[in-house]
Amino acid sequence: MAVFKAITSEQVEALTSGLYAGVDEVGRGPLVGNVVTAAVILDPAKPIAGLNDSKKLTEKKRQALFSEIHEKALAISIGYASPEEIDELNILHATMLAMQRAVTGLEVAPIRVLVDGNRTPAFSHKDALEGSLESHAVIKGDGLVSAISAASIVAKVIRDREMDLLDMEYPEYGFAKHKGYPTKAHFEALALHGVLPEHRKSFRPVKECLAKN
């Protein structure tokens, strides 16, 4: 269960020492596909210039930083929650689950986890002392904490690539352009071509489309 553990920007500096993991998600709003989370532990000895909230970067810059993060980071792990899990759990709880999966998959145990937003699930790692990990939510953390920025970029690039693959399978839906978000073009494709197995059936526009057919 997610809990509120928000911290102020003044506390961030004290928590970003040592091998901490930054966690962020991409894909809570779309009508289709996985919600994707990334956990990243950066190497303090290998700083990366230009890290920021992925939404504030151009696609070209995200791709370049994605490669640099993979070259320099100490550990990177991706966590997913499927459309079926989103429908069963709701998007918030599915996102928390994906975050837990990302942290559990890290090859290195962090000393703490910093999550973008205003809530965080409980985290654990097999190599952590006592198994559990200290965690904090950082509001607007993807612009404040370098490892969260890196996680934001990694998750964004991974999910966009998933949408590009889905676009190749279903070109009539335009996924490469709108990335599954509820745009006019997506609504028109839903009305014309119907609901795909990859759609989130619990989301209202998809649910309404199913009810009409």
Tab-separated table of C-alpha atoms in Angstrom, residues 46-196:
chain	number	residue	atom	x	y	z
A	46	LYS	CA	30.857	9.580	-13.273
A	47	PRO	CA	28.545	12.605	-13.323
A	48	ILE	CA	26.143	13.045	-16.227
A	49	ALA	CA	25.460	16.576	-17.457
A	50	GLY	CA	22.002	17.639	-18.603
A	51	LEU	CA	19.837	15.290	-16.544
A	52	ASN	CA	16.306	16.624	-16.119
A	53	ASP	CA	12.655	15.643	-16.125
A	54	SER	CA	12.248	13.600	-19.325
A	55	LYS	CA	9.211	15.675	-20.343
A	56	LYS	CA	11.441	18.759	-20.541
A	57	LEU	CA	13.921	17.148	-22.930
A	58	THR	CA	13.753	16.656	-26.673
A	59	GLU	CA	13.588	13.105	-27.978
A	60	LYS	CA	17.119	13.466	-29.377
A	61	LYS	CA	18.441	14.599	-25.989
A	62	ARG	CA	16.606	11.784	-24.175
A	63	GLN	CA	18.127	9.202	-26.499
A	64	ALA	CA	21.634	10.585	-25.969
A	65	LEU	CA	21.207	10.653	-22.187
A	66	PHE	CA	19.663	7.167	-22.225
A	67	SER	CA	22.881	5.830	-23.751
A	68	GLU	CA	25.097	7.795	-21.366
A	69	ILE	CA	23.107	6.626	-18.333
A	70	HIS	CA	23.590	3.010	-19.410
A	71	GLU	CA	27.313	3.615	-19.889
A	72	LYS	CA	27.904	5.296	-16.524
A	73	ALA	CA	25.273	4.143	-14.021
A	74	LEU	CA	26.147	1.561	-11.384
A	75	ALA	CA	22.789	-0.179	-11.744
A	76	ILE	CA	19.601	0.132	-13.790
A	77	SER	CA	16.443	-1.932	-13.464
A	78	ILE	CA	13.070	-1.743	-15.216
A	79	GLY	CA	9.761	-2.703	-13.640
A	80	TYR	CA	6.469	-3.203	-15.444
A	81	ALA	CA	2.815	-3.565	-14.628
A	82	SER	CA	0.668	-4.968	-17.413
A	83	PRO	CA	-2.709	-3.684	-18.625
A	84	GLU	CA	-4.289	-6.684	-16.900
A	85	GLU	CA	-2.634	-5.771	-13.596
A	86	ILE	CA	-3.674	-2.133	-14.031
A	87	ASP	CA	-7.288	-3.232	-14.550
A	88	GLU	CA	-7.166	-5.527	-11.538
A	89	LEU	CA	-5.301	-3.301	-9.075
A	90	ASN	CA	-6.018	0.239	-10.420
A	91	ILE	CA	-3.321	2.432	-11.921
A	92	LEU	CA	-1.917	3.745	-8.622
A	93	HIS	CA	-1.381	0.336	-7.042
A	94	ALA	CA	-0.088	-1.121	-10.310
A	95	THR	CA	2.450	1.711	-10.512
A	96	MET	CA	3.600	1.043	-6.944
A	97	LEU	CA	3.995	-2.644	-7.813
A	98	ALA	CA	6.070	-1.801	-10.890
A	99	MET	CA	8.292	0.435	-8.769
A	100	GLN	CA	8.841	-2.372	-6.271
A	101	ARG	CA	9.770	-4.711	-9.125
A	102	ALA	CA	12.283	-2.199	-10.476
A	103	VAL	CA	14.036	-1.773	-7.128
A	104	THR	CA	14.044	-5.516	-6.404
A	105	GLY	CA	15.723	-6.085	-9.765
A	106	LEU	CA	18.691	-3.795	-9.096
A	107	GLU	CA	22.010	-5.649	-9.151
A	108	VAL	CA	23.271	-3.380	-6.367
A	109	ALA	CA	21.345	-2.746	-3.151
A	110	PRO	CA	20.881	1.007	-2.565
A	111	ILE	CA	21.069	2.540	0.886
A	112	ARG	CA	17.768	4.343	0.245
A	113	VAL	CA	15.202	4.939	-2.496
A	114	LEU	CA	13.948	8.340	-3.642
A	115	VAL	CA	10.720	8.336	-5.651
A	116	ASP	CA	9.284	11.092	-7.810
A	117	GLY	CA	5.904	12.270	-6.520
A	118	ASN	CA	4.133	12.426	-3.183
A	119	ARG	CA	3.985	8.778	-2.184
A	120	THR	CA	6.099	5.664	-2.198
A	121	PRO	CA	5.550	1.964	-1.621
A	122	ALA	CA	7.626	-0.095	0.785
A	123	PHE	CA	10.791	-1.372	-0.881
A	124	SER	CA	12.976	-4.374	-0.208
A	125	HIS	CA	16.115	-5.915	-1.697
A	126	LYS	CA	17.712	-9.273	-1.045
A	127	ASP	CA	21.113	-7.666	-0.399
A	128	ALA	CA	19.867	-4.889	1.884
A	129	LEU	CA	20.393	-5.015	5.619
A	130	GLU	CA	17.263	-6.563	7.136
A	131	GLY	CA	15.800	-6.713	3.623
A	132	SER	CA	13.844	-3.459	3.767
A	133	LEU	CA	14.953	-0.109	2.373
A	134	GLU	CA	14.452	3.442	3.552
A	135	SER	CA	12.382	5.387	1.024
A	136	HIS	CA	11.182	8.955	0.504
A	137	ALA	CA	8.868	10.652	-1.963
A	138	VAL	CA	10.218	13.825	-3.544
A	139	ILE	CA	7.676	16.167	-5.112
A	140	LYS	CA	8.965	17.233	-8.547
A	141	GLY	CA	11.920	14.969	-7.868
A	142	ASP	CA	12.517	14.363	-11.562
A	143	GLY	CA	13.816	17.925	-11.755
A	144	LEU	CA	15.571	17.978	-8.370
A	145	VAL	CA	17.325	14.635	-7.962
A	146	SER	CA	19.743	13.412	-10.625
A	147	ALA	CA	19.011	9.703	-10.185
A	148	ILE	CA	15.257	10.327	-10.414
A	149	SER	CA	15.868	12.375	-13.571
A	150	ALA	CA	17.844	9.458	-14.977
A	151	ALA	CA	15.055	7.038	-14.069
A	152	SER	CA	12.541	9.343	-15.732
A	153	ILE	CA	14.565	9.329	-18.949
A	154	VAL	CA	15.137	5.581	-18.963
A	155	ALA	CA	11.463	4.782	-18.329
A	156	LYS	CA	10.315	7.266	-20.984
A	157	VAL	CA	12.606	5.891	-23.679
A	158	ILE	CA	11.666	2.282	-22.856
A	159	ARG	CA	7.932	2.975	-22.963
A	160	ASP	CA	8.144	5.032	-26.147
A	161	ARG	CA	9.952	2.127	-27.798
A	162	GLU	CA	7.174	-0.198	-26.675
A	163	MET	CA	4.641	2.124	-28.289
A	164	ASP	CA	6.684	2.187	-31.494
A	165	LEU	CA	6.570	-1.618	-31.590
A	166	LEU	CA	2.825	-1.581	-30.956
A	167	ASP	CA	2.485	0.922	-33.778
A	168	MET	CA	4.180	-1.517	-36.133
A	169	GLU	CA	1.655	-4.176	-35.136
A	170	TYR	CA	-1.380	-1.878	-35.279
A	171	PRO	CA	-0.435	1.073	-37.543
A	172	GLU	CA	-4.050	2.228	-37.813
A	173	TYR	CA	-4.036	3.379	-34.169
A	174	GLY	CA	-1.166	5.870	-34.466
A	175	PHE	CA	0.650	4.758	-31.314
A	176	ALA	CA	4.016	6.055	-32.536
A	177	LYS	CA	2.599	9.589	-32.493
A	178	HIS	CA	0.374	9.768	-29.408
A	179	LYS	CA	2.102	7.010	-27.378
A	180	GLY	CA	-1.245	5.662	-26.208
A	181	TYR	CA	-2.402	8.849	-24.496
A	182	PRO	CA	-6.081	9.877	-24.745
A	183	THR	CA	-5.827	12.146	-27.783
A	184	LYS	CA	-8.472	12.887	-30.391
A	185	ALA	CA	-6.682	10.623	-32.862
A	186	HIS	CA	-6.668	7.772	-30.334
A	187	PHE	CA	-10.379	8.211	-29.598
A	188	GLU	CA	-11.134	8.138	-33.330
A	189	ALA	CA	-9.084	4.957	-33.785
A	190	LEU	CA	-10.871	3.312	-30.868
A	191	ALA	CA	-14.269	4.186	-32.330
A	192	LEU	CA	-13.293	2.973	-35.791
A	193	HIS	CA	-11.202	-0.121	-35.020
A	194	GLY	CA	-12.271	-1.154	-31.513
A	195	VAL	CA	-10.420	-2.168	-28.375
A	196	LEU	CA	-7.148	-4.110	-28.528
